[in-house]
Each structure stands twice: as structure tokens, then as C-alpha cells.
Amino acid sequence: MKLFLKGLVLLFLVVALSVGCKKKEETVTTTDTASTFNDQGSTKINNSVVSLPKSLQATTAAAARVGKLLASDPQYAQSSGMEGIYSGITNYVSLAEAMKDLVKLLVSNIVKSPLLASANVGQEILIPDDPADPNAPKKVKVEKPATGYDWKVNLYDSAAAVTPYLVIQFSLTTDSAKGIMRWKFSEEDSRLTAAGITGVSVGRSVEVVFDGTATSKGLEVKVVQDLAALRTYAEANWSTLTAAQKTAIDLGQPDKVFLNASFDGTYFTIYGTSYHPGWSLQDKLNGNSNFWGTGRTMYSFKAMSKEGTTSIAKLYLALPTEDLTDTTNMWTNDSVGKLFGQAMTNQFNKYINPFFDATANNASSAGTIEVEKQNGAFMLKYMFGTEMLPGVTALTKFTGSFTQAQYDAAKTFWTGNTGMSSFFGTDLATFQSGFTAATSTSSPSKESYYFAIMSPVTVASVTTAGGITEAQLRDFINNSNTDTNAASLKATYASVTSLVNPAFYNQTSGFLGTLDTSTDTFYKWSGTSLAASTDQSSITDMKAFDLSKINPYVPADVKAAILLVE
């Protein structure tokens, strides 16, 4: 996501250099602001705002935007280079770095402002209009809060304004500082106007907290966007918008982003959560199903980095539901790999379950439930073969004889299908004799006999379970045919389901792979896919990074959050 720094380019000059501004006549308190608002105070600010780890920042402007991370196309991660799914982390770290630079530039310039050095506490100072920048502040006031921070600077967007649109509070110590910046504004997004879309405003609230007084320097960034007008415009005009305009609208961009970073002198830790309700609208407008499931609107991560000659990082990524309140198992249950396996199973069952329900709703059913279930049985045979039919013992492991009940059920199941009915002969003994004598190469084959009598069993198994299980789908994919399409599906499924936690990066090579900690299996990234590897040499140092004490933002809290400028 991109923030548009309204009026700030000239703001620095206005506040720092406008020594001739008019002071309103009012009751004020005289305080020695000169001892705080000076170059020394500015230096303390600059030294107290933590920089972000280079190993976790986006390296190119072409990096995938976080708005696109949950594209409905299940092959998104594969086609975008797999590590694209982690680009939200690198982009958010880069966002935090940009906000760090903003805070340092803005706050340090304010703290060394000659204007404020001579200001009286509580006195409003009017700032002349600047035709070159109509968005620049029109009024400033310095206060001494009773609690919290020692100093407070309010900036107003009009001379008559009572409520500030930007507030900075800070405290200085002997050699460091801490503070908070809150900022709220609304404007037309420059990406939209560049794409020919006008009259659509986006509201944004920003809060940045920094602390250089503690043992570990800390930085927290919170962004809340009001995208209601943008979504209304998109819904009304989607069919007529160009591809460039849809990209500019970026329905997948987050409504809310919370980030926290700290540095203890050796290790950086950073975690964050973003809320993307626009993902579901984007799917709807594009005519796509919700691949990841209802309520999957969150993107959460935590990471630890050690900078050096080759900077390295260990990170966790989850896609939790928006109402999640207990994050205890989030990194396991909501990992990309886990969710992808579940989502693929759900999508598959949406296709096969209509064959086995109580309604004749499949075009190939010839209008009867019975024929539809027979067609469903054939589909299961085509998919799984007789060795992996759901709910059925593999033919190679079958011993003994069939029962009369099995024979009767199968004969009834295949009523009306002349080809299948011919297997059953006149009685169970005849069927058993034919099965015993048959081989894999005979006609009919032993597999055909076995499928004929076990069809009711596999259909009942799938019906009772409400579809096939994730394990059954994995077996099907892993044992599928070797044609090009099957091989591509198998490779994609294996790679994406290997996106477990944690993952590993270094600044030189980028994405290295993931680790299944339950089995100590390392899935190494080859540049095109993930595959199990016994060579863990590239991640040895990072495996020891301890992220267990990082408590992530609670998704439900982020969803409900509002930011006030006060």
C-alpha cells in the first residue's frame, strides 16, 4: 500500500522557517521552549527511531503489492515465484521504514523549529497560506500535557479549526527520546487521478509510536483507511473500467495495517496484521469464488532478523479469519500450506458432492438420482482407481470372500446399467467365482469386478463424510497420471502445501524455504518449487531464532480498531 504524505514536503519548511508567523492574542503560559525545541532535541529524535532490517525490505519497486496476495487463482503463489506470497511482509517492513523516515524528518524538523523555540505554551500561531501548497497547515500550537509525554504539538488545517489533523507528542531524556504522531486526512488518491478516476476520496488515519529510551528501540505503525467511496465506485463501474484503472483502485489493499518493530542491539523483531475486506468484493466483481473461504481477510506475520554481511531472517505467516480472538495455534492452523490443502479439498468437494446428494441435479444423471450416483462412482474410479477408492480396502490388500449383503447392495446399486449388471450373473457364487478367476489383464479384469461390488461402499463413504478428505485428495494428486496437466497440478500442490511455518530468508538469495518443525523437514526452494531436502545448512543459524515471545496482533482487534487524533 502507498501512503500519500499530504502537505508534508512544504510543512517541514513552513514549521521550521516561519519565524514571522502571527500569534493569536489569548491567555498563555510562558515556558522555556527554547531548551527543548533546538538542534540537540532534534538529534535525540533522530537517534531514537529504529531503522528496519534490510533483509526484510522489498528490494524492487516491482515487488507484488500486498493487495494481490490472496488472488483467487490457486496457482498464484506458483506463478508469481512462490515467494510472492511473502511479499506482504517485505512491503510492510518497507512501509514501516518509510514511516520511520517520515517521523524522523517531521518530528526532528519540528523540534528544531525556531518558531516553536520562541512559542508560548498554549498559544495558537497562525501560518500564512501558501498558494503552492493549499494542504499545508494553517495553525500550530504547543502544549504541555498533564500525563503521558512532556510536549505536544498540534497542527490544524484551518485557522478556525478546533480539532487538529496532526498531533505530535514527545519526551526527551539526556540522550534519547520517545513520542507518538497521530495524523488524519482525506484526499483523492494520486494513483486514481493518474488513471483518470476523479472525485473519489480516501480517508486515512495514521499513528506512529517510537521509543528510543528503552533497552530495545521500538517503532509501532498503525494505518486505518476509509475505502467506502472507493468500493462504491468500483461496484458501480467495474464492467467499464480498464485494467489499468482496476489496478489503480486496488480493491485488495488493506483497510487497516498494524506493525510493530524493535531492535535490541543484535536482533530485529517485527510483527504485523492487516485487514483486507476488499478481497471478497474483488472476487465477486471478477466472477470468482472465494477460494480461501469466508472471512479469510487477514494477513498476519512475525519475523526475526539479524543483520550482517549476509543478513538473515526467520518468519511466520498466517491468513487467519477476521474474527479470530485466540492466536495460540494461528501459525499452524492458518499457515498458507494448511489453508491451501483445505481450500483445494473444499473446491473439489463442491464439484463431486452433487453426484451423491438426494437431488438429481447433474446434467449427466438422465434425470434420476440413481444414475447420478452411478456416474459419481465412475468418477471416483477414474480419479482414485481401485487401489485408493475412498472408504474401500485396496484391492491388493483384500482377502476373503464377499458377503451376500455386499452382493445384493451392489446389484441394486447398478440397476439399469446393463454393462455393470452383467458382472453379477445369477447369484453370489457366480460372482465370486468370476472375481477369483479374473486377473489384471483378463476381460473383464479383477479390478472391474472389485469396483462393481465396492461401488456402494465408496459412494456411501463419500456421502457420509460430506466429500473426500484432504488426505484422500493428496493421495489422488500424488498418484495421478504423469501427463503434463497432472504433473503441473502435482508440482503446484506439493509446493504450496509446503508453505508451512517458519520460512527463511537471506538478503543475498531471498526466499530459502520452509521448515515443518513437527518432523524437522526442510522444504528447500529451488527457484521454481519447494521440495523436501536433507540439506539444512542454509538455515542452520536461523533455526535457533526464538520468536515464541512475540505476541501477534489479535485479528478481531485489528478489524474493530479506530484511530483518533487527539
mmCIF file with all atom_site columns, C-alpha atoms in Angstrom, residues 317-453:
data_model
loop_
_atom_site.group_PDB
_atom_site.id
_atom_site.type_symbol
_atom_site.label_atom_id
_atom_site.label_alt_id
_atom_site.label_comp_id
_atom_site.label_asym_id
_atom_site.label_entity_id
_atom_site.label_seq_id
_atom_site.pdbx_PDB_ins_code
_atom_site.Cartn_x
_atom_site.Cartn_y
_atom_site.Cartn_z
_atom_site.occupancy
_atom_site.B_iso_or_equiv
_atom_site.pdbx_formal_charge
_atom_site.auth_seq_id
_atom_site.auth_comp_id
_atom_site.auth_asym_id
_atom_site.auth_atom_id
_atom_site.pdbx_PDB_model_num
ATOM 1   C CA . LEU A 1 317 ? 2.943   -16.118 8.010   1.00 0.00 ? 317 LEU A CA 1
ATOM 2   C CA . ALA A 1 318 ? -0.750  -16.805 8.607   1.00 0.00 ? 318 ALA A CA 1
ATOM 3   C CA . LEU A 1 319 ? -4.040  -15.973 6.897   1.00 0.00 ? 319 LEU A CA 1
ATOM 4   C CA . PRO A 1 320 ? -6.461  -16.058 9.841   1.00 0.00 ? 320 PRO A CA 1
ATOM 5   C CA . THR A 1 321 ? -10.171 -15.277 9.856   1.00 0.00 ? 321 THR A CA 1
ATOM 6   C CA . GLU A 1 322 ? -11.166 -11.728 10.680  1.00 0.00 ? 322 GLU A CA 1
ATOM 7   C CA . ASP A 1 323 ? -12.965 -12.633 13.928  1.00 0.00 ? 323 ASP A CA 1
ATOM 8   C CA . LEU A 1 324 ? -10.173 -14.754 15.432  1.00 0.00 ? 324 LEU A CA 1
ATOM 9   C CA . THR A 1 325 ? -9.523  -13.880 19.085  1.00 0.00 ? 325 THR A CA 1
ATOM 10  C CA . ASP A 1 326 ? -7.221  -16.735 20.150  1.00 0.00 ? 326 ASP A CA 1
ATOM 11  C CA . THR A 1 327 ? -3.931  -16.714 18.224  1.00 0.00 ? 327 THR A CA 1
ATOM 12  C CA . THR A 1 328 ? -2.393  -19.681 20.083  1.00 0.00 ? 328 THR A CA 1
ATOM 13  C CA . ASN A 1 329 ? -2.493  -22.041 17.079  1.00 0.00 ? 329 ASN A CA 1
ATOM 14  C CA . MET A 1 330 ? -2.692  -19.429 14.339  1.00 0.00 ? 330 MET A CA 1
ATOM 15  C CA . TRP A 1 331 ? 0.761   -20.046 12.859  1.00 0.00 ? 331 TRP A CA 1
ATOM 16  C CA . THR A 1 332 ? -0.054  -23.749 12.379  1.00 0.00 ? 332 THR A CA 1
ATOM 17  C CA . ASN A 1 333 ? -3.761  -23.825 11.579  1.00 0.00 ? 333 ASN A CA 1
ATOM 18  C CA . ASP A 1 334 ? -3.764  -20.732 9.378   1.00 0.00 ? 334 ASP A CA 1
ATOM 19  C CA . SER A 1 335 ? -0.492  -21.227 7.511   1.00 0.00 ? 335 SER A CA 1
ATOM 20  C CA . VAL A 1 336 ? -0.721  -20.851 3.749   1.00 0.00 ? 336 VAL A CA 1
ATOM 21  C CA . GLY A 1 337 ? 0.117   -24.504 3.150   1.00 0.00 ? 337 GLY A CA 1
ATOM 22  C CA . LYS A 1 338 ? -2.518  -25.766 5.598   1.00 0.00 ? 338 LYS A CA 1
ATOM 23  C CA . LEU A 1 339 ? -5.217  -23.484 4.225   1.00 0.00 ? 339 LEU A CA 1
ATOM 24  C CA . PHE A 1 340 ? -4.349  -24.286 0.623   1.00 0.00 ? 340 PHE A CA 1
ATOM 25  C CA . GLY A 1 341 ? -4.839  -28.016 1.263   1.00 0.00 ? 341 GLY A CA 1
ATOM 26  C CA . GLN A 1 342 ? -8.187  -27.323 2.914   1.00 0.00 ? 342 GLN A CA 1
ATOM 27  C CA . ALA A 1 343 ? -9.295  -24.907 0.207   1.00 0.00 ? 343 ALA A CA 1
ATOM 28  C CA . MET A 1 344 ? -8.407  -27.310 -2.602  1.00 0.00 ? 344 MET A CA 1
ATOM 29  C CA . THR A 1 345 ? -10.380 -30.054 -0.843  1.00 0.00 ? 345 THR A CA 1
ATOM 30  C CA . ASN A 1 346 ? -13.379 -27.755 -0.415  1.00 0.00 ? 346 ASN A CA 1
ATOM 31  C CA . GLN A 1 347 ? -13.272 -26.714 -4.061  1.00 0.00 ? 347 GLN A CA 1
ATOM 32  C CA . PHE A 1 348 ? -13.030 -30.326 -5.149  1.00 0.00 ? 348 PHE A CA 1
ATOM 33  C CA . ASN A 1 349 ? -15.988 -31.345 -2.996  1.00 0.00 ? 349 ASN A CA 1
ATOM 34  C CA . LYS A 1 350 ? -18.102 -28.553 -4.449  1.00 0.00 ? 350 LYS A CA 1
ATOM 35  C CA . TYR A 1 351 ? -17.706 -30.398 -7.740  1.00 0.00 ? 351 TYR A CA 1
ATOM 36  C CA . ILE A 1 352 ? -18.214 -34.006 -6.668  1.00 0.00 ? 352 ILE A CA 1
ATOM 37  C CA . ASN A 1 353 ? -20.793 -33.737 -3.876  1.00 0.00 ? 353 ASN A CA 1
ATOM 38  C CA . PRO A 1 354 ? -23.751 -33.013 -6.214  1.00 0.00 ? 354 PRO A CA 1
ATOM 39  C CA . PHE A 1 355 ? -23.284 -36.547 -7.608  1.00 0.00 ? 355 PHE A CA 1
ATOM 40  C CA . PHE A 1 356 ? -24.068 -38.030 -4.204  1.00 0.00 ? 356 PHE A CA 1
ATOM 41  C CA . ASP A 1 357 ? -26.807 -35.842 -2.739  1.00 0.00 ? 357 ASP A CA 1
ATOM 42  C CA . ALA A 1 358 ? -30.550 -36.524 -2.755  1.00 0.00 ? 358 ALA A CA 1
ATOM 43  C CA . THR A 1 359 ? -31.254 -34.360 -5.805  1.00 0.00 ? 359 THR A CA 1
ATOM 44  C CA . ALA A 1 360 ? -30.826 -35.258 -9.449  1.00 0.00 ? 360 ALA A CA 1
ATOM 45  C CA . ASN A 1 361 ? -29.041 -32.053 -10.366 1.00 0.00 ? 361 ASN A CA 1
ATOM 46  C CA . ASN A 1 362 ? -26.213 -33.179 -12.600 1.00 0.00 ? 362 ASN A CA 1
ATOM 47  C CA . ALA A 1 363 ? -26.624 -32.854 -16.346 1.00 0.00 ? 363 ALA A CA 1
ATOM 48  C CA . SER A 1 364 ? -25.305 -36.381 -16.919 1.00 0.00 ? 364 SER A CA 1
ATOM 49  C CA . SER A 1 365 ? -27.744 -38.024 -14.497 1.00 0.00 ? 365 SER A CA 1
ATOM 50  C CA . ALA A 1 366 ? -30.502 -38.593 -17.071 1.00 0.00 ? 366 ALA A CA 1
ATOM 51  C CA . GLY A 1 367 ? -32.877 -37.119 -14.528 1.00 0.00 ? 367 GLY A CA 1
ATOM 52  C CA . THR A 1 368 ? -32.535 -39.776 -11.803 1.00 0.00 ? 368 THR A CA 1
ATOM 53  C CA . ILE A 1 369 ? -30.692 -39.822 -8.507  1.00 0.00 ? 369 ILE A CA 1
ATOM 54  C CA . GLU A 1 370 ? -29.671 -43.451 -9.064  1.00 0.00 ? 370 GLU A CA 1
ATOM 55  C CA . VAL A 1 371 ? -27.961 -42.800 -12.390 1.00 0.00 ? 371 VAL A CA 1
ATOM 56  C CA . GLU A 1 372 ? -26.285 -39.712 -10.956 1.00 0.00 ? 372 GLU A CA 1
ATOM 57  C CA . LYS A 1 373 ? -24.744 -41.784 -8.146  1.00 0.00 ? 373 LYS A CA 1
ATOM 58  C CA . GLN A 1 374 ? -23.619 -44.388 -10.673 1.00 0.00 ? 374 GLN A CA 1
ATOM 59  C CA . ASN A 1 375 ? -21.886 -41.629 -12.625 1.00 0.00 ? 375 ASN A CA 1
ATOM 60  C CA . GLY A 1 376 ? -20.357 -40.423 -9.387  1.00 0.00 ? 376 GLY A CA 1
ATOM 61  C CA . ALA A 1 377 ? -18.973 -43.899 -8.725  1.00 0.00 ? 377 ALA A CA 1
ATOM 62  C CA . PHE A 1 378 ? -17.368 -43.966 -12.177 1.00 0.00 ? 378 PHE A CA 1
ATOM 63  C CA . MET A 1 379 ? -15.818 -40.576 -11.458 1.00 0.00 ? 379 MET A CA 1
ATOM 64  C CA . LEU A 1 380 ? -14.317 -41.849 -8.197  1.00 0.00 ? 380 LEU A CA 1
ATOM 65  C CA . LYS A 1 381 ? -12.896 -44.852 -10.049 1.00 0.00 ? 381 LYS A CA 1
ATOM 66  C CA . TYR A 1 382 ? -11.385 -42.585 -12.676 1.00 0.00 ? 382 TYR A CA 1
ATOM 67  C CA . MET A 1 383 ? -9.833  -40.403 -10.007 1.00 0.00 ? 383 MET A CA 1
ATOM 68  C CA . PHE A 1 384 ? -8.635  -42.902 -7.463  1.00 0.00 ? 384 PHE A CA 1
ATOM 69  C CA . GLY A 1 385 ? -8.503  -46.277 -9.192  1.00 0.00 ? 385 GLY A CA 1
ATOM 70  C CA . THR A 1 386 ? -9.446  -49.442 -7.292  1.00 0.00 ? 386 THR A CA 1
ATOM 71  C CA . GLU A 1 387 ? -6.399  -49.106 -5.068  1.00 0.00 ? 387 GLU A CA 1
ATOM 72  C CA . MET A 1 388 ? -7.490  -45.815 -3.492  1.00 0.00 ? 388 MET A CA 1
ATOM 73  C CA . LEU A 1 389 ? -11.291 -45.766 -3.627  1.00 0.00 ? 389 LEU A CA 1
ATOM 74  C CA . PRO A 1 390 ? -12.456 -43.734 -0.586  1.00 0.00 ? 390 PRO A CA 1
ATOM 75  C CA . GLY A 1 391 ? -13.682 -45.967 2.222   1.00 0.00 ? 391 GLY A CA 1
ATOM 76  C CA . VAL A 1 392 ? -12.628 -49.168 0.463   1.00 0.00 ? 392 VAL A CA 1
ATOM 77  C CA . THR A 1 393 ? -9.776  -51.573 1.253   1.00 0.00 ? 393 THR A CA 1
ATOM 78  C CA . ALA A 1 394 ? -7.239  -51.551 -1.570  1.00 0.00 ? 394 ALA A CA 1
ATOM 79  C CA . LEU A 1 395 ? -7.647  -54.485 -3.947  1.00 0.00 ? 395 LEU A CA 1
ATOM 80  C CA . THR A 1 396 ? -4.076  -55.631 -3.345  1.00 0.00 ? 396 THR A CA 1
ATOM 81  C CA . LYS A 1 397 ? -4.856  -55.904 0.380   1.00 0.00 ? 397 LYS A CA 1
ATOM 82  C CA . PHE A 1 398 ? -8.263  -57.548 0.030   1.00 0.00 ? 398 PHE A CA 1
ATOM 83  C CA . THR A 1 399 ? -8.566  -61.137 1.309   1.00 0.00 ? 399 THR A CA 1
ATOM 84  C CA . GLY A 1 400 ? -11.516 -63.428 1.808   1.00 0.00 ? 400 GLY A CA 1
ATOM 85  C CA . SER A 1 401 ? -14.896 -63.532 0.114   1.00 0.00 ? 401 SER A CA 1
ATOM 86  C CA . PHE A 1 402 ? -17.762 -61.129 -0.484  1.00 0.00 ? 402 PHE A CA 1
ATOM 87  C CA . THR A 1 403 ? -20.930 -61.305 1.575   1.00 0.00 ? 403 THR A CA 1
ATOM 88  C CA . GLN A 1 404 ? -24.482 -61.736 0.359   1.00 0.00 ? 404 GLN A CA 1
ATOM 89  C CA . ALA A 1 405 ? -25.275 -58.244 1.681   1.00 0.00 ? 405 ALA A CA 1
ATOM 90  C CA . GLN A 1 406 ? -22.455 -56.720 -0.383  1.00 0.00 ? 406 GLN A CA 1
ATOM 91  C CA . TYR A 1 407 ? -23.623 -58.610 -3.460  1.00 0.00 ? 407 TYR A CA 1
ATOM 92  C CA . ASP A 1 408 ? -27.264 -57.553 -3.073  1.00 0.00 ? 408 ASP A CA 1
ATOM 93  C CA . ALA A 1 409 ? -26.371 -53.899 -2.407  1.00 0.00 ? 409 ALA A CA 1
ATOM 94  C CA . ALA A 1 410 ? -24.109 -53.710 -5.448  1.00 0.00 ? 410 ALA A CA 1
ATOM 95  C CA . LYS A 1 411 ? -26.616 -55.427 -7.722  1.00 0.00 ? 411 LYS A CA 1
ATOM 96  C CA . THR A 1 412 ? -29.288 -52.949 -6.643  1.00 0.00 ? 412 THR A CA 1
ATOM 97  C CA . PHE A 1 413 ? -26.900 -50.001 -6.996  1.00 0.00 ? 413 PHE A CA 1
ATOM 98  C CA . TRP A 1 414 ? -26.202 -50.857 -10.651 1.00 0.00 ? 414 TRP A CA 1
ATOM 99  C CA . THR A 1 415 ? -29.831 -51.449 -11.607 1.00 0.00 ? 415 THR A CA 1
ATOM 100 C CA . GLY A 1 416 ? -30.469 -50.050 -15.080 1.00 0.00 ? 416 GLY A CA 1
ATOM 101 C CA . ASN A 1 417 ? -26.816 -50.147 -16.139 1.00 0.00 ? 417 ASN A CA 1
ATOM 102 C CA . THR A 1 418 ? -26.595 -53.108 -18.497 1.00 0.00 ? 418 THR A CA 1
ATOM 103 C CA . GLY A 1 419 ? -22.811 -53.183 -18.642 1.00 0.00 ? 419 GLY A CA 1
ATOM 104 C CA . MET A 1 420 ? -22.297 -53.239 -14.900 1.00 0.00 ? 420 MET A CA 1
ATOM 105 C CA . SER A 1 421 ? -25.227 -55.529 -14.167 1.00 0.00 ? 421 SER A CA 1
ATOM 106 C CA . SER A 1 422 ? -23.625 -58.232 -16.319 1.00 0.00 ? 422 SER A CA 1
ATOM 107 C CA . PHE A 1 423 ? -20.923 -58.719 -13.658 1.00 0.00 ? 423 PHE A CA 1
ATOM 108 C CA . PHE A 1 424 ? -23.329 -60.112 -11.119 1.00 0.00 ? 424 PHE A CA 1
ATOM 109 C CA . GLY A 1 425 ? -24.649 -63.167 -13.012 1.00 0.00 ? 425 GLY A CA 1
ATOM 110 C CA . THR A 1 426 ? -27.350 -65.151 -11.264 1.00 0.00 ? 426 THR A CA 1
ATOM 111 C CA . ASP A 1 427 ? -26.004 -65.340 -7.711  1.00 0.00 ? 427 ASP A CA 1
ATOM 112 C CA . LEU A 1 428 ? -23.157 -64.527 -5.314  1.00 0.00 ? 428 LEU A CA 1
ATOM 113 C CA . ALA A 1 429 ? -21.332 -67.790 -6.027  1.00 0.00 ? 429 ALA A CA 1
ATOM 114 C CA . THR A 1 430 ? -21.163 -66.984 -9.721  1.00 0.00 ? 430 THR A CA 1
ATOM 115 C CA . PHE A 1 431 ? -19.802 -63.504 -8.997  1.00 0.00 ? 431 PHE A CA 1
ATOM 116 C CA . GLN A 1 432 ? -17.235 -64.817 -6.506  1.00 0.00 ? 432 GLN A CA 1
ATOM 117 C CA . SER A 1 433 ? -16.064 -67.425 -8.990  1.00 0.00 ? 433 SER A CA 1
ATOM 118 C CA . GLY A 1 434 ? -15.644 -64.831 -11.741 1.00 0.00 ? 434 GLY A CA 1
ATOM 119 C CA . PHE A 1 435 ? -13.699 -62.491 -9.412  1.00 0.00 ? 435 PHE A CA 1
ATOM 120 C CA . THR A 1 436 ? -11.383 -65.286 -8.236  1.00 0.00 ? 436 THR A CA 1
ATOM 121 C CA . ALA A 1 437 ? -10.569 -66.392 -11.771 1.00 0.00 ? 437 ALA A CA 1
ATOM 122 C CA . ALA A 1 438 ? -10.024 -62.882 -13.161 1.00 0.00 ? 438 ALA A CA 1
ATOM 123 C CA . THR A 1 439 ? -6.616  -61.185 -13.446 1.00 0.00 ? 439 THR A CA 1
ATOM 124 C CA . SER A 1 440 ? -5.465  -57.651 -14.090 1.00 0.00 ? 440 SER A CA 1
ATOM 125 C CA . THR A 1 441 ? -5.188  -58.408 -17.797 1.00 0.00 ? 441 THR A CA 1
ATOM 126 C CA . SER A 1 442 ? -8.282  -60.558 -18.253 1.00 0.00 ? 442 SER A CA 1
ATOM 127 C CA . SER A 1 443 ? -11.544 -59.289 -19.672 1.00 0.00 ? 443 SER A CA 1
ATOM 128 C CA . PRO A 1 444 ? -13.315 -58.380 -17.529 1.00 0.00 ? 444 PRO A CA 1
ATOM 129 C CA . SER A 1 445 ? -10.439 -57.658 -15.163 1.00 0.00 ? 445 SER A CA 1
ATOM 130 C CA . LYS A 1 446 ? -10.239 -58.338 -11.455 1.00 0.00 ? 446 LYS A CA 1
ATOM 131 C CA . GLU A 1 447 ? -10.267 -54.560 -10.899 1.00 0.00 ? 447 GLU A CA 1
ATOM 132 C CA . SER A 1 448 ? -13.586 -54.292 -12.761 1.00 0.00 ? 448 SER A CA 1
ATOM 133 C CA . TYR A 1 449 ? -15.203 -56.974 -10.581 1.00 0.00 ? 449 TYR A CA 1
ATOM 134 C CA . TYR A 1 450 ? -13.902 -55.272 -7.447  1.00 0.00 ? 450 TYR A CA 1
ATOM 135 C CA . PHE A 1 451 ? -15.157 -51.844 -8.500  1.00 0.00 ? 451 PHE A CA 1
ATOM 136 C CA . ALA A 1 452 ? -18.575 -53.260 -9.371  1.00 0.00 ? 452 ALA A CA 1
ATOM 137 C CA . ILE A 1 453 ? -19.203 -54.728 -5.920  1.00 0.00 ? 453 ILE A CA 1
#
